[in-house]
CSV table of C-alpha atoms in Angstrom, one decimal:
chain,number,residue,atom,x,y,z
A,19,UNK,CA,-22.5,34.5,-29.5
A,20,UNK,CA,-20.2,34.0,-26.8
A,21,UNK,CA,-21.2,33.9,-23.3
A,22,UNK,CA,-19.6,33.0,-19.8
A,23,UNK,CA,-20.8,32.0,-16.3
A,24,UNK,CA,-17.6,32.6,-14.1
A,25,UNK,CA,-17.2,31.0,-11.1
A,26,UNK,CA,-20.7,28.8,-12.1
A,27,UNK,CA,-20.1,26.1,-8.8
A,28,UNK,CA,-22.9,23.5,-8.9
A,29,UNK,CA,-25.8,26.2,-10.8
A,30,UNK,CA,-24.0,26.6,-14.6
A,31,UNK,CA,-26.1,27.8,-16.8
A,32,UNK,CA,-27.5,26.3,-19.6
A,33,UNK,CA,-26.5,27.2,-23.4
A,34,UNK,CA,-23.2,29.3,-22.1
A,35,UNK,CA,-19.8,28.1,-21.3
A,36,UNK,CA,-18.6,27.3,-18.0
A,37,UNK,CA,-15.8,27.9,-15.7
A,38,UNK,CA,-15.2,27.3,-12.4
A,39,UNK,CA,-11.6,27.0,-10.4
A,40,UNK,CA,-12.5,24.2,-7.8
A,41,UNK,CA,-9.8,21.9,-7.3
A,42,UNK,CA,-11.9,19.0,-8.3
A,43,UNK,CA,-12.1,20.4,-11.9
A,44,UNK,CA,-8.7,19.0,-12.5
A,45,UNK,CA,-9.5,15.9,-10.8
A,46,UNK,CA,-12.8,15.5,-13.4
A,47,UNK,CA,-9.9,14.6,-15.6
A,48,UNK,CA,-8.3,11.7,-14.1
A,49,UNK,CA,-10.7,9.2,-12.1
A,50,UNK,CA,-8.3,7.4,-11.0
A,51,UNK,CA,-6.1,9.8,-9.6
A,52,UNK,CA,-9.5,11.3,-7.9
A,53,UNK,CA,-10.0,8.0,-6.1
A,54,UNK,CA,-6.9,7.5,-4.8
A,55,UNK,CA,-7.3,11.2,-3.1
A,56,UNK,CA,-11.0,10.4,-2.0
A,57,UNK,CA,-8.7,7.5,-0.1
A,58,UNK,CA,-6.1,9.6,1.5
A,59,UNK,CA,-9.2,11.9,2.2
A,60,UNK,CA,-7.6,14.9,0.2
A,61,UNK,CA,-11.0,15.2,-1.1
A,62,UNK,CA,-14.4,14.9,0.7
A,63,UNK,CA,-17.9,13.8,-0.5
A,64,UNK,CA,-18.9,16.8,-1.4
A,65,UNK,CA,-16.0,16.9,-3.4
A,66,UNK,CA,-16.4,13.9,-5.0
A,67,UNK,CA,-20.2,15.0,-5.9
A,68,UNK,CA,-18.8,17.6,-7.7
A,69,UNK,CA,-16.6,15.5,-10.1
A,70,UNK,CA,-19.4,14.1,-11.2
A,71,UNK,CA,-21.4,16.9,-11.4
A,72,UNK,CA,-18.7,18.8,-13.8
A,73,UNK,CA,-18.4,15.8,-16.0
A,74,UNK,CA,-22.2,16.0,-16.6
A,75,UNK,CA,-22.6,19.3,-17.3
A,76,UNK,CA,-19.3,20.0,-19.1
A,77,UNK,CA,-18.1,22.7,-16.7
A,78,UNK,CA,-14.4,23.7,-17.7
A,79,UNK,CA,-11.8,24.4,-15.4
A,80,UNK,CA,-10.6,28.6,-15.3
A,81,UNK,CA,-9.2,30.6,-12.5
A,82,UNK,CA,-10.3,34.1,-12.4
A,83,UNK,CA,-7.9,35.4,-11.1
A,84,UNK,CA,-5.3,34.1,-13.4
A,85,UNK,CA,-6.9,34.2,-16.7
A,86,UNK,CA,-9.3,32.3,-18.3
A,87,UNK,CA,-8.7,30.1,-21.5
A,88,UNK,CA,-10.3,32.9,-24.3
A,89,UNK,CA,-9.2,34.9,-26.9
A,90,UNK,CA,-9.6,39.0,-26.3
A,91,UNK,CA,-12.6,40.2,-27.9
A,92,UNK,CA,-14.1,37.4,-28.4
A,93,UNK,CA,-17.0,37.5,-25.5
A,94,UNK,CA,-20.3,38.7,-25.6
A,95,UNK,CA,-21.7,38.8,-21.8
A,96,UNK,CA,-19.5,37.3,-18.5
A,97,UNK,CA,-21.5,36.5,-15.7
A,98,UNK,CA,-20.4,35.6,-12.4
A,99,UNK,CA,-22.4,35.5,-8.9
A,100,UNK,CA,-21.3,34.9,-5.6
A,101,UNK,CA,-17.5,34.7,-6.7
A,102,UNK,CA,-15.9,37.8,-7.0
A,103,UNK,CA,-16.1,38.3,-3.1
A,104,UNK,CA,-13.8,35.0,-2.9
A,105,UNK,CA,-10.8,37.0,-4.5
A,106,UNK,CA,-8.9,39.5,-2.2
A,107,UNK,CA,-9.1,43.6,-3.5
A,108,UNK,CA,-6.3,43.0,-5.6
A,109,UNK,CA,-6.9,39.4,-7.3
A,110,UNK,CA,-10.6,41.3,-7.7
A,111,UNK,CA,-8.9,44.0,-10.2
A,112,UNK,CA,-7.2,41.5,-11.8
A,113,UNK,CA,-10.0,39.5,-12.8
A,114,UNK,CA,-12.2,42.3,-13.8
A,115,UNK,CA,-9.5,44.4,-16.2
A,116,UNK,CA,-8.9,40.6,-17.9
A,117,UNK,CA,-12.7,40.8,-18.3
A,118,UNK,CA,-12.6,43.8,-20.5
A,119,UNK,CA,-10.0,42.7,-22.4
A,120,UNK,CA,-12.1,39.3,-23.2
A,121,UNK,CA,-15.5,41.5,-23.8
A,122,UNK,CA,-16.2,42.7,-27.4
A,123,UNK,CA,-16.8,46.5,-27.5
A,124,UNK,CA,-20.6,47.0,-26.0
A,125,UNK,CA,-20.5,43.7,-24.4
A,126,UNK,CA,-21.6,43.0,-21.1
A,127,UNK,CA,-20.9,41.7,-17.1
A,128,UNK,CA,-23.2,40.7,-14.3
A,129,UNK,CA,-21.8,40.5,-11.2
A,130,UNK,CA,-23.9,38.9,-8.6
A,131,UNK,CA,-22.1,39.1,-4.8
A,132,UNK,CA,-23.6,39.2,-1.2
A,133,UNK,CA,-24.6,42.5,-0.4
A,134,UNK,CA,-22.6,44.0,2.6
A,135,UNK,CA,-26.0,46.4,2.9
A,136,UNK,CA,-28.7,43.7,3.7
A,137,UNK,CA,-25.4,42.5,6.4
A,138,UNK,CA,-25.0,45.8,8.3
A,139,UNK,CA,-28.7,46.5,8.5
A,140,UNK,CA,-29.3,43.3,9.7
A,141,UNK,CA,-27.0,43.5,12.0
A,142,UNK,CA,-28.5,47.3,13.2
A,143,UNK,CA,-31.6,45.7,13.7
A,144,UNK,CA,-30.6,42.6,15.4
A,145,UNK,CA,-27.6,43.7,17.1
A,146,UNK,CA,-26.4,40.1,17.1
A,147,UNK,CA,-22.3,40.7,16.3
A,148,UNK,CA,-21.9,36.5,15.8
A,149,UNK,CA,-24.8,36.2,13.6
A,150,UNK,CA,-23.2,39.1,11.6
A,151,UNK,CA,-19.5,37.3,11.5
A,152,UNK,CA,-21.4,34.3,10.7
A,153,UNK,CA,-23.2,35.7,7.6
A,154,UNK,CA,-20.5,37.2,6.6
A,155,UNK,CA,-18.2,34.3,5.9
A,156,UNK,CA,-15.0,36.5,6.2
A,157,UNK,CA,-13.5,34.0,9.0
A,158,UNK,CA,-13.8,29.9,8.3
A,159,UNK,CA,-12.9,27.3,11.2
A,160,UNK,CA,-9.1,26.0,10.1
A,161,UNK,CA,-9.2,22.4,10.2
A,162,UNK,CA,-7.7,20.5,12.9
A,163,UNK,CA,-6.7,17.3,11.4
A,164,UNK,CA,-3.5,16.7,9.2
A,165,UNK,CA,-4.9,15.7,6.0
A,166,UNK,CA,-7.8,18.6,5.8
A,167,UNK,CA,-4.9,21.2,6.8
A,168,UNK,CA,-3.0,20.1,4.0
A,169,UNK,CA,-5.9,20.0,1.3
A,170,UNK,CA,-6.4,23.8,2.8
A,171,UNK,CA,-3.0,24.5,2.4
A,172,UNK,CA,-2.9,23.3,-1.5
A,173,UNK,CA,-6.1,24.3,-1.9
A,174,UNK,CA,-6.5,28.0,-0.1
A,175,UNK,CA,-8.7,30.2,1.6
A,176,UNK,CA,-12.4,29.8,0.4
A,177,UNK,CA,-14.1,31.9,2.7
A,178,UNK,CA,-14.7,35.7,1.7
A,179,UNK,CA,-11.8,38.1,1.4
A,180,UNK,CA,-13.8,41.3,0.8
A,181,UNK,CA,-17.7,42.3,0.7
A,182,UNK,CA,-19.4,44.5,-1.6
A,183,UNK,CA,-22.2,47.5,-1.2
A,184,UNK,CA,-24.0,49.0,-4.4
A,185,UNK,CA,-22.3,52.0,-4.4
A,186,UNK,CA,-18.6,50.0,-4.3
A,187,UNK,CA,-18.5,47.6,-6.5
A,188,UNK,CA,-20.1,49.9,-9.4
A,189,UNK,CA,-17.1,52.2,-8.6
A,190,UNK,CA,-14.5,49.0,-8.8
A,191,UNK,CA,-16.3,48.5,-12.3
A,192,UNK,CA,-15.9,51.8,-13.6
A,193,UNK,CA,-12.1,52.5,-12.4
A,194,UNK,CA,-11.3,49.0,-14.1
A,195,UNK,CA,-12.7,51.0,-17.3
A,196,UNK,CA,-15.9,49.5,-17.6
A,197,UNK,CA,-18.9,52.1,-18.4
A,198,UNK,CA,-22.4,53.0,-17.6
A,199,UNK,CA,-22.2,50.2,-14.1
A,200,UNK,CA,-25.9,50.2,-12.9
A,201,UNK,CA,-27.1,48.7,-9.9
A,202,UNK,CA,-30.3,46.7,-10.5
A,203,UNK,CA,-33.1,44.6,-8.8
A,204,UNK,CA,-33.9,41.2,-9.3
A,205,UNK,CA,-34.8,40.2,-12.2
A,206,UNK,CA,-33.8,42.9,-13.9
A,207,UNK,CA,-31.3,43.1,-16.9
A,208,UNK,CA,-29.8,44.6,-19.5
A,209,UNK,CA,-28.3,42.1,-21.3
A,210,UNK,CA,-30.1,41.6,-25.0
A,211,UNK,CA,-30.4,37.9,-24.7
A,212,UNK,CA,-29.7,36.4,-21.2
A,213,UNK,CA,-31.2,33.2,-22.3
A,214,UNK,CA,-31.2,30.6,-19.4
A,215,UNK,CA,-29.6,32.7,-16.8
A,216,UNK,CA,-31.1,33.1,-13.7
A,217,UNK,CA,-31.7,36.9,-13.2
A,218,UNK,CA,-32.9,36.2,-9.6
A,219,UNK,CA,-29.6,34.0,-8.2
A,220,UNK,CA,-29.4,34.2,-4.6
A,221,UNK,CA,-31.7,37.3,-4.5
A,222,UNK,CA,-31.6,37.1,-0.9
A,223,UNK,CA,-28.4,38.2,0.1
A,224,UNK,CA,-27.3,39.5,-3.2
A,225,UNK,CA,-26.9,43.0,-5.0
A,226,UNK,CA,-26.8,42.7,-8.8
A,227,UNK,CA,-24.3,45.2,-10.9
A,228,UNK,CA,-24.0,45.3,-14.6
A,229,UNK,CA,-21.6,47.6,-16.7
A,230,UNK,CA,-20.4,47.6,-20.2
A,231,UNK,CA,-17.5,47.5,-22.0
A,232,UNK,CA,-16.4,50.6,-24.0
């Protein structure tokens, strides 16, 4: 059984494969050419931190966006959370028709992203527009300095390039050609054997979709 954690970042999940398209993935590879840009300062400690941490736990580098390193068919359940919002509308597409074409028929995706509901009423009931902008992470300060405006450009855009309701992403799903997309509560699943995954990641500020494939 094949199954996938997408975009994992720092919380992979235990007894699945993998991927995730930071930067520092590639650097993983070569310590010493991820000293010598911890030097220059291409790379920060948090950066550096997550060398390590990729190493440990085996993470494997795959952009989304561009196609992941899999055979079509051949996967059981993709799971991603909180990364899906990071792609613009049309990268977003993109991603999710490749994930069809991985899936076996009847297999499964879980898509955990922030939910732009819990934003706006939050927002209704606070009326605080910066708190909104703020949560929504759809504008990041551009560094100043030369060396972080160069990692950025190299690097790209990591704050938010679209945001999600319920009723939106399960029609993305099913226009991509995915079936039966269901909109579901913490916790709640419908994938036969989830294993390790954590049902509840991020239930604050996230809405949880799955859908099938045909």
């Amino acid at each position: 059984m094949i199954r996938i954690n997408v975009g994992c970042g720092k919380t992979p999940t235990k007894g699945w494969r993998n991927f995730d398209n930071s930067p520092s993935l590639r650097l993983a590879r070569y310590p010493r050419l991820a000293a010598i840009a911890a030097k220059l300062g291409f790379v920060n400690e948090r950066q550096i931190e997550f060398i390590r941490f990729a190493r440990e736990h085996a993470i494997e580098f795959g952009d989304a966006a561009r196609g992941l390193p899999l055979e079509a068919g051949t996967v059981d359940v993709i799971y991603t959370s909180h990364m899906l919002e990071h792609l613009d509308r049309a990268d977003a597409e993109r991603f999710l028709r490749a994930a069809t074409r991985l899936l076996r028929p009847g297999g499964s995706i879980r898509i955990a992203v922030p939910d732009l509901k819990k934003l706006v009423d939050a927002y209704v009931a606070s009326g605080d527009g910066d708190a909104f902008m703020s949560a929504s992470y759809l504008a990041e300060p551009r560094p100043k300095r030369l060396i972080p405006r160069l990692a950025s450009v190299i690097v790209g855009e990591r704050n938010h390039q679209w945001m999600y309701d319920g009723r939106s992403l399960s029609a993305l799903l099913v226009r991509v050609g995915f079936v039966d997309a269901r909109i579901l509560l913490p916790g709640e699943t419908g994938i036969e054997r989830p294993g390790e995954l954590d049902l509840r990641e991020r239930e604050r500020d996230s809405l949880y979709v799955e859908a099938c494939r045909v």
